[in-house]
Tab-separated table of C-alpha atoms in Angstrom:
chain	number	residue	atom	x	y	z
W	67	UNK	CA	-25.141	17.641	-58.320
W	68	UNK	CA	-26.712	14.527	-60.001
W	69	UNK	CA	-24.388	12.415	-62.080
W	70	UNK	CA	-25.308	11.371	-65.728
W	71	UNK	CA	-25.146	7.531	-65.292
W	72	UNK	CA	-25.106	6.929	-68.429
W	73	UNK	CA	-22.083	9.222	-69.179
W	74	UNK	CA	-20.023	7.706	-66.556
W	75	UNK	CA	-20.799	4.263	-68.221
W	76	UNK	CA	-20.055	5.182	-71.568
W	77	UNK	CA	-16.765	6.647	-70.353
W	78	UNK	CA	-15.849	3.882	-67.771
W	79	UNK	CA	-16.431	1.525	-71.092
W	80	UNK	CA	-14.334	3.546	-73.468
W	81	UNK	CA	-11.229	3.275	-70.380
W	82	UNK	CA	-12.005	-0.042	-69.966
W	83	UNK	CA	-10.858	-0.944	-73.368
W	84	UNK	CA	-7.810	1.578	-73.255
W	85	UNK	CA	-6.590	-0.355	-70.156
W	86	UNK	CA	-6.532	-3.549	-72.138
W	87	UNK	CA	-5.179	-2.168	-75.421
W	88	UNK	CA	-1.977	-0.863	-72.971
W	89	UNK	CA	-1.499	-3.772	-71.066
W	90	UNK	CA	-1.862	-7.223	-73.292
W	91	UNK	CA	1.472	-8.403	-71.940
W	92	UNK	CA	-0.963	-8.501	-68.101
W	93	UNK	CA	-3.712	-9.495	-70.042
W	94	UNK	CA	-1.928	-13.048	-71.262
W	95	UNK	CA	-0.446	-13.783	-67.499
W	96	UNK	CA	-3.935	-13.157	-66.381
W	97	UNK	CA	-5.068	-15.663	-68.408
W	98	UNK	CA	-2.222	-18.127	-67.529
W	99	UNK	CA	-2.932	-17.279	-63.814
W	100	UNK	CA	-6.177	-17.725	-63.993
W	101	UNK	CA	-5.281	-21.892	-64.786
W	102	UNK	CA	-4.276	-22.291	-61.560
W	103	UNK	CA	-4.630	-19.744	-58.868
W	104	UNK	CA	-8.008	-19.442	-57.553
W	105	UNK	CA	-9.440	-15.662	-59.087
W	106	UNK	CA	-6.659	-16.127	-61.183
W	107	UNK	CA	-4.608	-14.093	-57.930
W	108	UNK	CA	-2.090	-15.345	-55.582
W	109	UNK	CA	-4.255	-13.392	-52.404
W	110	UNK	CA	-7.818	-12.082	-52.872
W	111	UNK	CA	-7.929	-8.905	-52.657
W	112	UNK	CA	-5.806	-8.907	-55.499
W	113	UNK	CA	-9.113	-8.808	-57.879
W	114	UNK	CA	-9.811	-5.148	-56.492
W	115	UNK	CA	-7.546	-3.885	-58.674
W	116	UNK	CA	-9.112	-1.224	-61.571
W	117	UNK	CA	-9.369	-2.897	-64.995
W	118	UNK	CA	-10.599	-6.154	-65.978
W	119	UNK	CA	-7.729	-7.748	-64.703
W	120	UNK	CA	-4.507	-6.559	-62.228
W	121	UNK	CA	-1.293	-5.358	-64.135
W	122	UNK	CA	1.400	-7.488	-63.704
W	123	UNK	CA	4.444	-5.969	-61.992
W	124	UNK	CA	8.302	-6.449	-63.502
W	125	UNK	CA	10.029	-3.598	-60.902
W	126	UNK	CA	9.411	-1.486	-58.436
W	127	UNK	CA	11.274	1.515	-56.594
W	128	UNK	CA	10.905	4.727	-55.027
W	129	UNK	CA	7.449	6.163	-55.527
W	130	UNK	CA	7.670	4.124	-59.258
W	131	UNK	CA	6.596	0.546	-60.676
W	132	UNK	CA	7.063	-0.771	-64.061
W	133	UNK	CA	4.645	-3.139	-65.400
W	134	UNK	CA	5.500	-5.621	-67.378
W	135	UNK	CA	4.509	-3.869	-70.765
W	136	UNK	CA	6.867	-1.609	-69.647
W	137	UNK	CA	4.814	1.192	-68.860
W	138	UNK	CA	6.180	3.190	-65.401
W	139	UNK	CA	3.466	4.458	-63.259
W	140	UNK	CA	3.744	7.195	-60.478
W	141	UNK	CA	2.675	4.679	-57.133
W	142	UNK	CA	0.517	6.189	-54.840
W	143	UNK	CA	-0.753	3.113	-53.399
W	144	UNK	CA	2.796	1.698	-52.118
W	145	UNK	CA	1.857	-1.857	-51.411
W	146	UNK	CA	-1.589	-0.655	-48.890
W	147	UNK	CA	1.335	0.734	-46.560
W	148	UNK	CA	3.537	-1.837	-47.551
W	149	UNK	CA	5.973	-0.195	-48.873
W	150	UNK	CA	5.185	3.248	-48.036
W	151	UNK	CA	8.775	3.617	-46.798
W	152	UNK	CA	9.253	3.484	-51.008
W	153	UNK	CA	10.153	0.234	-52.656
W	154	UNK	CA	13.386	-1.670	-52.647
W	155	UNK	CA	15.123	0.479	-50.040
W	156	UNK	CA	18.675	-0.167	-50.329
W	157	UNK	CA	19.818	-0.429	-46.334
W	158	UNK	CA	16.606	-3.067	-46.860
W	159	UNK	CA	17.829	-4.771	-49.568
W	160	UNK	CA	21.036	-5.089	-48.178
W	161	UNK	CA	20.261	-6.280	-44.866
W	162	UNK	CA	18.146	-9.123	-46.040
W	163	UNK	CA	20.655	-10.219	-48.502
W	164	UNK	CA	23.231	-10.475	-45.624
W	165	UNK	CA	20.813	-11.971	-43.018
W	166	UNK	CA	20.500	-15.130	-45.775
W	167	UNK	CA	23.679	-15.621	-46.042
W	168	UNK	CA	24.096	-16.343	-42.033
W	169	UNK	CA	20.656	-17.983	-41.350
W	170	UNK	CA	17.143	-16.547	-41.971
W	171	UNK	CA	15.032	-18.130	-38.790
W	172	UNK	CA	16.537	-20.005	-35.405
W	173	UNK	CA	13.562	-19.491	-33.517
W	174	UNK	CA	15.875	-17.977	-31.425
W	175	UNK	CA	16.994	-14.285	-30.666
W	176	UNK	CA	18.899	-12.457	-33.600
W	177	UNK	CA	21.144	-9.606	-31.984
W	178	UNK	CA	18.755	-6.748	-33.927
W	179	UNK	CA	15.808	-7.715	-31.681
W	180	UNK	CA	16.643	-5.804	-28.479
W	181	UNK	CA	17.723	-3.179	-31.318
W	182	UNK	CA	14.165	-2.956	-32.499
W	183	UNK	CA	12.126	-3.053	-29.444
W	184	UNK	CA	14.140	0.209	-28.174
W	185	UNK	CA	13.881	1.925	-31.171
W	186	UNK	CA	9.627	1.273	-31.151
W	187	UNK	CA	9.723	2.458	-27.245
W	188	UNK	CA	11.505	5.498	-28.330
W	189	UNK	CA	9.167	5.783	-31.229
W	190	UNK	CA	5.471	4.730	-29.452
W	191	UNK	CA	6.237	5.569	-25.577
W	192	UNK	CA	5.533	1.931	-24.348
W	193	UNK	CA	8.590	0.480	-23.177
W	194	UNK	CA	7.721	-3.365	-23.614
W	195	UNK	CA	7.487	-4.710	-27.525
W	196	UNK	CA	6.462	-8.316	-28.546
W	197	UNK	CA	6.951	-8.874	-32.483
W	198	UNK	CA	4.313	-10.654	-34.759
W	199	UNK	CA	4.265	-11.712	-38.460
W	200	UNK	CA	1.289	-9.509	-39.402
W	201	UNK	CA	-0.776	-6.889	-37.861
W	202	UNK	CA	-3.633	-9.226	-37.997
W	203	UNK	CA	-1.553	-11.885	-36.181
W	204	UNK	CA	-0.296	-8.399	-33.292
W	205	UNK	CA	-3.996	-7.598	-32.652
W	206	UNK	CA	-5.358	-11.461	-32.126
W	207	UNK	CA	-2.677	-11.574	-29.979
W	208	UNK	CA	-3.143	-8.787	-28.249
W	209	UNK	CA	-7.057	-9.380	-27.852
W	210	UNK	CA	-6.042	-13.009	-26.285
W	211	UNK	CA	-3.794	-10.859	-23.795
W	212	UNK	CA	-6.557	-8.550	-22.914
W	213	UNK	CA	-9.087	-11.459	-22.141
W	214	UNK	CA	-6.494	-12.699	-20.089
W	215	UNK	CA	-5.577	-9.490	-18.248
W	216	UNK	CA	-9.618	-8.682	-17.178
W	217	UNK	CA	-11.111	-12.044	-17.204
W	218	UNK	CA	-13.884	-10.311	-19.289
W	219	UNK	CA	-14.943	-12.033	-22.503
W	220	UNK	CA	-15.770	-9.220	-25.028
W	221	UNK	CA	-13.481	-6.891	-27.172
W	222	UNK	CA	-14.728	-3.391	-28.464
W	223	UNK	CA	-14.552	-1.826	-32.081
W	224	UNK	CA	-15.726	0.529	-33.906
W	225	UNK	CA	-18.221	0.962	-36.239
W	226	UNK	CA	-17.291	-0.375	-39.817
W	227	UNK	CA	-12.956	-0.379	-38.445
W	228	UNK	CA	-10.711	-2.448	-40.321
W	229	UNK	CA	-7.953	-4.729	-37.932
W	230	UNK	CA	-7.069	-7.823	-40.352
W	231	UNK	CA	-8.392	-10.693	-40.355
W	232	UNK	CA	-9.726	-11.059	-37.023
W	233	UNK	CA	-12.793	-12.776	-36.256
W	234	UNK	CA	-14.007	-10.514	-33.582
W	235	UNK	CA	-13.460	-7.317	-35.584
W	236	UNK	CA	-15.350	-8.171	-38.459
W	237	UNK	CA	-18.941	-6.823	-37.369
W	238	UNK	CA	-21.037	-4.002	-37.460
W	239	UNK	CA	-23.926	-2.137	-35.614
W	240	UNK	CA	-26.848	-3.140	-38.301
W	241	UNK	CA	-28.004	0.073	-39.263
W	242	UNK	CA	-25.097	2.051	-37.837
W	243	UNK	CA	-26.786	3.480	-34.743
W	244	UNK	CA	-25.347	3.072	-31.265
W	245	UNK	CA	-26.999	0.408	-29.629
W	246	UNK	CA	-28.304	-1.402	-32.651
W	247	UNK	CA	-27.728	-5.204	-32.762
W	248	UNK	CA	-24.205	-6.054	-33.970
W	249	UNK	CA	-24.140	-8.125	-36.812
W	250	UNK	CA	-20.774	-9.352	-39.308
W	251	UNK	CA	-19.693	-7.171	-41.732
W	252	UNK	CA	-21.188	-7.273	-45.008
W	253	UNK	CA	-19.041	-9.236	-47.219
W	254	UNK	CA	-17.412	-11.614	-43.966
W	255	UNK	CA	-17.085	-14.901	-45.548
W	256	UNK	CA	-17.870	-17.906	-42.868
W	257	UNK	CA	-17.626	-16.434	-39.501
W	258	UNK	CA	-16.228	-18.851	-37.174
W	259	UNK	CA	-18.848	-17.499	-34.602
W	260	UNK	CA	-21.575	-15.243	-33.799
W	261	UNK	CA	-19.636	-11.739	-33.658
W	262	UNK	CA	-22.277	-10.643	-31.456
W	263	UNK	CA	-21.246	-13.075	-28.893
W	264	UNK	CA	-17.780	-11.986	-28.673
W	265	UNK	CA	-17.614	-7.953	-29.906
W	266	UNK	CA	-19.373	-4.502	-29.062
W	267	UNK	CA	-19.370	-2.316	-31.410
W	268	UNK	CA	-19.630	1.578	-31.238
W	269	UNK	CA	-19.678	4.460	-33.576
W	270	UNK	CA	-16.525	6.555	-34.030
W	271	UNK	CA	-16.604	10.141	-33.029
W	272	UNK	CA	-19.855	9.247	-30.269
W	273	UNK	CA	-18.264	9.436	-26.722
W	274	UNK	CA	-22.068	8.824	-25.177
W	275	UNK	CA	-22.305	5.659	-27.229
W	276	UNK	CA	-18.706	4.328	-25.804
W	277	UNK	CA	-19.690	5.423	-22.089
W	278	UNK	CA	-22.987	3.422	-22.565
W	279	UNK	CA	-21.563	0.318	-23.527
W	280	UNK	CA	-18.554	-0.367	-21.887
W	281	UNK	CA	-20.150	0.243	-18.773
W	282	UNK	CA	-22.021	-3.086	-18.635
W	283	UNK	CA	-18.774	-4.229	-17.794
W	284	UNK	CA	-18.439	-7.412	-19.706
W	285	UNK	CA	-15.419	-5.746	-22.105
W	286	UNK	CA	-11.886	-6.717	-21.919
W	287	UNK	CA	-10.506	-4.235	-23.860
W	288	UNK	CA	-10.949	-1.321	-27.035
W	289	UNK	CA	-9.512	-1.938	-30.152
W	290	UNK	CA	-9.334	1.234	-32.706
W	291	UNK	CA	-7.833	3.223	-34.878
W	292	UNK	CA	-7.202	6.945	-33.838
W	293	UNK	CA	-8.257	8.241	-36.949
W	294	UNK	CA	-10.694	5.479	-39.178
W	295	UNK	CA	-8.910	4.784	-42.285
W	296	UNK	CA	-10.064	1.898	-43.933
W	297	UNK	CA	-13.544	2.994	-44.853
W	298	UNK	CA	-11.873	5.995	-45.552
W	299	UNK	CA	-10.181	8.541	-43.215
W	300	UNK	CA	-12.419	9.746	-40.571
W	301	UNK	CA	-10.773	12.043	-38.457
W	302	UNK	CA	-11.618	12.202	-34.854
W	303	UNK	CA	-13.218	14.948	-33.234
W	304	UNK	CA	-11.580	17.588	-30.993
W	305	UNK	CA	-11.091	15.929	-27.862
W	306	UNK	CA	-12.401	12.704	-28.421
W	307	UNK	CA	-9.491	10.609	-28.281
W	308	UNK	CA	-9.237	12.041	-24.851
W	309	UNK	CA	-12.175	10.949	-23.764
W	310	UNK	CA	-12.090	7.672	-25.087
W	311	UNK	CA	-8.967	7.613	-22.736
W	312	UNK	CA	-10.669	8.329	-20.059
W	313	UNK	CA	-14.009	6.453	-20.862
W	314	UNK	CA	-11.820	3.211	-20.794
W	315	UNK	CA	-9.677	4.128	-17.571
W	316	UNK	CA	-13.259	4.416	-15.576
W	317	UNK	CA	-14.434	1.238	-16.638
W	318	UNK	CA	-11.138	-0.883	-16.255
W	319	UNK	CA	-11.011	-1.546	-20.227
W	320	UNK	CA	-7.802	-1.832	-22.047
W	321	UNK	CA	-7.024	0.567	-24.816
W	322	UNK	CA	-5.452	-0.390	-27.899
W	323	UNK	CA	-4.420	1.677	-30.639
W	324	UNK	CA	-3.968	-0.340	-33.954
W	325	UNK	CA	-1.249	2.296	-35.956
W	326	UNK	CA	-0.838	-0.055	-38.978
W	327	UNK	CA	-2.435	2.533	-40.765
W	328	UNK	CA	-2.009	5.946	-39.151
W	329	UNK	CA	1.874	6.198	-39.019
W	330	UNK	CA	1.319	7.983	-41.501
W	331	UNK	CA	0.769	10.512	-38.854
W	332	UNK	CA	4.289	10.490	-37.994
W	333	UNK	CA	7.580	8.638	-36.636
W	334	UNK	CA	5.106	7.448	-34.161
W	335	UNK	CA	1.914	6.907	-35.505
W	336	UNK	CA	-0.943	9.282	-33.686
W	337	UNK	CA	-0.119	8.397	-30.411
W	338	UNK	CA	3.015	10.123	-30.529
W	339	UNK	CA	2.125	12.989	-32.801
W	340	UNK	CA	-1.112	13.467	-30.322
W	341	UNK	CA	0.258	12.162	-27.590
W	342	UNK	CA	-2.305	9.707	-27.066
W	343	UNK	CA	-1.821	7.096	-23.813
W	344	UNK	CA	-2.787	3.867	-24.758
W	345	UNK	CA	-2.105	0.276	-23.102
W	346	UNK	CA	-1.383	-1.732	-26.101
W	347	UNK	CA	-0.264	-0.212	-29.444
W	348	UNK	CA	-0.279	-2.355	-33.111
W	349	UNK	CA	1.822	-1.986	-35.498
W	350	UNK	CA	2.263	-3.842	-38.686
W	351	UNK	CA	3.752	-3.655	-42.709
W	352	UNK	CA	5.053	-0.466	-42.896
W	353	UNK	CA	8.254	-1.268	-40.283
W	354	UNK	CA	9.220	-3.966	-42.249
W	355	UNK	CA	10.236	-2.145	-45.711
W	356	UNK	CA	8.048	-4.735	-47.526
W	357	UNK	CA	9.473	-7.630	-45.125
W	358	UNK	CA	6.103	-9.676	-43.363
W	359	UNK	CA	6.362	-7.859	-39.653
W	360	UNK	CA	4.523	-6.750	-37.260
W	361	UNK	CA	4.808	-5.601	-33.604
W	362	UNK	CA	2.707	-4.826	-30.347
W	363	UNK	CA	4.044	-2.902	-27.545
W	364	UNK	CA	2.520	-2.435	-23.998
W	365	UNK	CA	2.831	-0.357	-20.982
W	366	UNK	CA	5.089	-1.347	-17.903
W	367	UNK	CA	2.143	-2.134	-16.206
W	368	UNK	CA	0.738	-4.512	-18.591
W	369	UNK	CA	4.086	-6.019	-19.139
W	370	UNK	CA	4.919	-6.722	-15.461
W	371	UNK	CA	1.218	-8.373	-15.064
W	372	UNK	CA	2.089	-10.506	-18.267
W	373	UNK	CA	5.685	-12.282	-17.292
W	374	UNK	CA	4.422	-14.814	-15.120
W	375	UNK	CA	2.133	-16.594	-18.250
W	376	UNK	CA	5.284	-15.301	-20.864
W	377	UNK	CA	7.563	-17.575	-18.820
W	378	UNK	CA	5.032	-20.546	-18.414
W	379	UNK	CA	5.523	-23.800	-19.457
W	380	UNK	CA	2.268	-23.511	-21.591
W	381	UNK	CA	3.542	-20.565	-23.595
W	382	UNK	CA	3.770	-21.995	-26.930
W	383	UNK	CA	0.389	-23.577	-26.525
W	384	UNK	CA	-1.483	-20.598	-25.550
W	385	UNK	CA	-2.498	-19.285	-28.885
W	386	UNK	CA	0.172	-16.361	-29.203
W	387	UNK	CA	3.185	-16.411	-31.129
W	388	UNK	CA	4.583	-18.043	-34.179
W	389	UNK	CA	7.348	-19.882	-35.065
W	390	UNK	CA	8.798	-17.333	-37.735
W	391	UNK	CA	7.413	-14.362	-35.551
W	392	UNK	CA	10.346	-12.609	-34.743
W	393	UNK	CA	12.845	-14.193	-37.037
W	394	UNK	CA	16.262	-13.047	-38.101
W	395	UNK	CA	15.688	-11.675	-41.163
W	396	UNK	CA	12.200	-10.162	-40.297
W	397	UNK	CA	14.406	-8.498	-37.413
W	398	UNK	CA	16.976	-7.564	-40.042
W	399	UNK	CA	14.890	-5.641	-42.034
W	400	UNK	CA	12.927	-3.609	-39.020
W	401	UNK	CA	16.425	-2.796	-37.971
W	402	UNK	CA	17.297	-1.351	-41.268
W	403	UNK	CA	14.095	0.188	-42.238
W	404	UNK	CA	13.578	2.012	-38.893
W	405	UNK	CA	17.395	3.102	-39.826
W	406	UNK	CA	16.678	5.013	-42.427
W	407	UNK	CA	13.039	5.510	-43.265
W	408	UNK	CA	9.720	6.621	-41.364
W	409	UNK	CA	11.955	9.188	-39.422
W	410	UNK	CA	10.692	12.687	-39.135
W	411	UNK	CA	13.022	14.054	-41.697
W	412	UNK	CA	11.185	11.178	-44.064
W	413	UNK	CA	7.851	12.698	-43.003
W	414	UNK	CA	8.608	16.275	-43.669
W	415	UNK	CA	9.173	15.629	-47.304
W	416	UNK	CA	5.974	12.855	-47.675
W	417	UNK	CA	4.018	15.516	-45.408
W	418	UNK	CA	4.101	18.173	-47.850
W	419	UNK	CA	3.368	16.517	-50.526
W	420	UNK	CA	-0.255	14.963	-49.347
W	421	UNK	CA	-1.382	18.871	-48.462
W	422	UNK	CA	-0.240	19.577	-51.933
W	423	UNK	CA	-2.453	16.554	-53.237
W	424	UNK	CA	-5.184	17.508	-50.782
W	425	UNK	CA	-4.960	21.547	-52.368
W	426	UNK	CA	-5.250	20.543	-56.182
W	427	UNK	CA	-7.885	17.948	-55.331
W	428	UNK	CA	-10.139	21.170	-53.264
W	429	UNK	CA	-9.146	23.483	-56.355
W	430	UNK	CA	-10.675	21.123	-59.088
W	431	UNK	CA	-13.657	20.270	-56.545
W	432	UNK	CA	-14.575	23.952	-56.030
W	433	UNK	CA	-13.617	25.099	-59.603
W	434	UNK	CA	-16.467	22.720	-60.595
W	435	UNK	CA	-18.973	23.442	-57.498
W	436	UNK	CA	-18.983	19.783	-56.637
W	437	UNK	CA	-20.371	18.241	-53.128
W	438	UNK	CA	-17.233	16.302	-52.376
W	439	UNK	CA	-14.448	16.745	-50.392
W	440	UNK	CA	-10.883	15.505	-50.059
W	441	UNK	CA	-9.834	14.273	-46.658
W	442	UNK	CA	-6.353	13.924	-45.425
W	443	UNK	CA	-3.844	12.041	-42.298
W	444	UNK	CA	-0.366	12.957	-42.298
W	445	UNK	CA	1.105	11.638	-46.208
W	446	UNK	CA	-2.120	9.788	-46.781
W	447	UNK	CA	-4.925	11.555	-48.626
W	448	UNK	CA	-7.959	11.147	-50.400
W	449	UNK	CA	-11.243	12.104	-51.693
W	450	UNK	CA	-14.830	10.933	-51.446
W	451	UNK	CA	-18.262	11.940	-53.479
W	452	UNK	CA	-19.582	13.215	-50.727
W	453	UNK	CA	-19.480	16.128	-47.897
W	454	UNK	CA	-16.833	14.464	-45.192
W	455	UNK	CA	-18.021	11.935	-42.910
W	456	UNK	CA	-17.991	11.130	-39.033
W	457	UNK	CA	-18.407	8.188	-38.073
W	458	UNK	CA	-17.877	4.720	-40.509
W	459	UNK	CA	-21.278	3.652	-41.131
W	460	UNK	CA	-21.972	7.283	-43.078
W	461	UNK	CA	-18.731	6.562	-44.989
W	462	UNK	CA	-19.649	2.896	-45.552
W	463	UNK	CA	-23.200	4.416	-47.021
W	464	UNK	CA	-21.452	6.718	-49.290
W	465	UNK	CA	-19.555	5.154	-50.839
W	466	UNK	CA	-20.325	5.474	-55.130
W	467	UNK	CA	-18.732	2.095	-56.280
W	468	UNK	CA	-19.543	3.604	-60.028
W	469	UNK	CA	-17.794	6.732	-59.540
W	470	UNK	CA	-14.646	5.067	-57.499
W	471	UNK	CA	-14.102	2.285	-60.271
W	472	UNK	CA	-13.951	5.031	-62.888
W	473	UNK	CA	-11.605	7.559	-61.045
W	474	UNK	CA	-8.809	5.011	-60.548
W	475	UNK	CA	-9.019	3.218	-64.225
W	476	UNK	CA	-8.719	7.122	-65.460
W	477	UNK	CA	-6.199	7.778	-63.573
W	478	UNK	CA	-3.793	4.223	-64.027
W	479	UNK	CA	-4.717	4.839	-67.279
W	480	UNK	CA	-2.623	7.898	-67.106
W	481	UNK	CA	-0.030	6.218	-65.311
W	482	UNK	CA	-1.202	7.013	-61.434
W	483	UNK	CA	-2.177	4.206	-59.035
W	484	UNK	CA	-4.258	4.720	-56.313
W	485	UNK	CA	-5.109	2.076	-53.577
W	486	UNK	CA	-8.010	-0.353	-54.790
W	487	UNK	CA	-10.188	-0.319	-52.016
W	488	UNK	CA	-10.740	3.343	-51.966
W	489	UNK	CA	-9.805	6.925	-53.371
W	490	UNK	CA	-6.244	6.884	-51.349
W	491	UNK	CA	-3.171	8.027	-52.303
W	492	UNK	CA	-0.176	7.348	-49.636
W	493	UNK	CA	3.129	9.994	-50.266
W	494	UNK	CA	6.927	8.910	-49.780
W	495	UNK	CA	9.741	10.543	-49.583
W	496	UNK	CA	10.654	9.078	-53.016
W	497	UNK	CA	7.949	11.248	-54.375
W	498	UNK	CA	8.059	14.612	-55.969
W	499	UNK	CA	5.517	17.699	-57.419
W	500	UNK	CA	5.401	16.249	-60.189
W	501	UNK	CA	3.908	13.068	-59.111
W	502	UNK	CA	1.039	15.285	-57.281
W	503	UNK	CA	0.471	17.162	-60.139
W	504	UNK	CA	0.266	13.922	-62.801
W	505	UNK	CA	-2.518	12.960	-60.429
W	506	UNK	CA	-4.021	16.705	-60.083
W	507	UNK	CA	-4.292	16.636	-63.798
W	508	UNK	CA	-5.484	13.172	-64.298
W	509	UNK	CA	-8.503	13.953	-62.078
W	510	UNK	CA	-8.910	17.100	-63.670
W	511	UNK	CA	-9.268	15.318	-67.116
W	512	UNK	CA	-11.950	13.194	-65.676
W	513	UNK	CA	-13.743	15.028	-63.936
W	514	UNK	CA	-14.341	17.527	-66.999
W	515	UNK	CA	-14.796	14.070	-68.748
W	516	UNK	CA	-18.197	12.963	-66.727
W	517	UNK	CA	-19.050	16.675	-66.319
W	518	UNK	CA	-18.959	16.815	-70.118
């Protein structure tokens, strides 16, 4: 099916101005922003937001914000994970408020730290936990530990993943075959160094690609996502997760599973809920309730081969850490968000609820005969304008920036947010039917909208 481009400009115009003529309270503090914070945005990505300028937020909780023109909105972005637990959770909320009242950060233990590193083994399998203030900061640290481990000076990715900010992460194979030349990723602003120096990179989904590479033997260790989410979800292929296991075992090259994203599999991310076997696992936002946090856990093995530098004099020099990392209060709020949210019985409400997203998205889709497809990972779903993917580079290439700038000013026009980077919605247990079906019917409207 071809789209009329003009249509879908003529329509994106006409929602453009309906956005503004709902929201000129945002529209004047976007102005005043824009005075002194650089995009007119306290972070950058900030500007991704649908509309010709972000909607300013006055309250948030549950599955609902409130902006500040006083319009509520069904949220099924949730902070990018951030809050996916639902905003302001009260056993949160609580605990932090107590925690500043008897001292925030020591840079010492608080007692919810052992608390918290039992309650990930139970949860991830690895019995050894390390905590971080953001995923980004987990994974760097992590990498440094890998380098360490194998004395080998490369780290592995794949193709068009998403870990943070991390230098080494941020490149691509160039035209997204295995074994073309790795290059950074379109968009990477100043690379600190050649990324082809210091990463391999490999398409999801090709074991024969993986096996290829890592056995020139200059890899320290593998750094993915079990499912690719961040160019979209691309699920993995039956039995490939196993054989990336054992790809890495036979060439001596740490696995790490980065489940920032996918615990939205489960209690556990995807290594639990496929029992997966990994060395290192990553895990950031989503533990803290909307508290900066992150963790990284580790196997026995890599534990016991990692006290010796851990207790060296040189530890606070050795580029891992952070003074805050691991502070009271970030403690505080792991303790009480892994208390009473992300458990299973949290899951089997969210759970449903994305498979009923995923169901009215496929109805509308086939109603109309259209070539796209919805995709979905535990309580995170969404759709793409195009037949589903393998790998990231033939998500990265179909990607219709037209068609997903439209779609999500429709549907916050109709009081639905979706995450900005992409068609995904993320499901809490704060959520209900009728949230799924204010979004089924919002991309109902526009869909008969472009299809005139």
């Amino acid at each position: 099916m071809t789209i009329d481009r003009t249509r879908l400009a003529a329509l994106h115009a006409e929602e453009e101005q309906r956005f503004v003529d709902l929201h000129p309270t945002s529209a004047l503090l976007a102005r005043t922003a824009g005075e002194h914070l650089l995009a007119g945005v306290p972070m950058p990505w900030m500007t991704r937001w649908p509309g010709s300028f972000p909607l300013f937020v006055e309250s948030a909780a549950g599955g609902r914000f409130t902006d500040v023109d006083g319009i509520e909105h069904v949220d099924l972005c949730l902070g990018d994970t951030g809050s996916m637990t639902g905003h302001c959770l009260p056993a949160v909320a609580e605990a932090v408020r107590e925690r500043t009242e008897r001292g925030i950060t020591t840079m010492l233990p608080s007692t919810d730290a052992a608390w918290v590193a039992a309650e990930l083994s139970r949860r991830f399998g690895l019995p050894r936990w390390q905590m971080a203030m953001t995923a980004t900061d987990a994974n760097r640290f992590v990498l440094r530990f890998a380098r360490h481990l194998t004395g080998r000076p490369r780290i592995a990715v794949m193709d068009w993943c998403y870990h943070g900010t991390v230098d080494e992460t941020l490149g691509v194979l160039e035209h997204g075959r295995a074994g073309d030349r790795v290059v950074a990723r379109p968009g990477a602003l100043g690379p600190q160094v050649d990324v082809a120096q210091t990463t391999a990179v490999v398409p999801f989904n090709d074991l024969d690609a993986l096996d290829v590479r890592l056995a020139e033997g200059d890899v320290a260790c593998l750094l993915m996502e079990p499912a690719l989410t961040n160019i979209g979800i691309v699920l993995p292929d039956e039995g490939y997760l196993a054989g990336v296991r054992e790809v890495t075992r036979r060439h001596g090259v740490l696995l790490v599973n980065d489940e920032t994203h996918t615990i939205c599999a489960g209690p556990g991310g995807a290594t639990a809920a496929w029992d997966l076997e990994p060395d290192f696992v990553v895990i950031g936002k989503p533990i803290g309730g909307g508290i900066p946090v992150a963790a990284y856990g580790m196997t026995a093995e890599v534990a016991e081969r990692l006290e010796g530098p851990m207790l060296g004099h040189d530890i606070d020099v050795a580029g891992v850490g952070g003074t805050l990392s691991g502070s009271a209060l970030a403690m505080a709020a792991v303790r009480a968000t892994l208390s009473t949210a992300l458990r299973q019985e949290d899951f089997d409400v969210a759970i449903p609820l994305a498979v009923s997203f995923t169901d009215g998205i496929r109805g509308v889709i086939d109603e109309h005969g259209l070539p796209w497809h919805v995709q979905r990972l535990g309580c995170r779903a969404e759709y793409w304008f195009c037949p589903p993917p393998r790998a990231g580079a033939e998500a990265a290439a179909a990607v219709d920036e037209e068609l997903d700038a439209f779609f999500h000013l429709w549907t916050v026009n109709r009081g639905v947010l979706l995450a900005p980077f992409h068609n995904m919605s993320l499901f809490s247990p704060f959520h209900d039917q009728s949230d799924v079906d204010a979004h089924t019917s919002a991309f109902r409207g526009a869909v008969e909208a472009l299809l005139g």
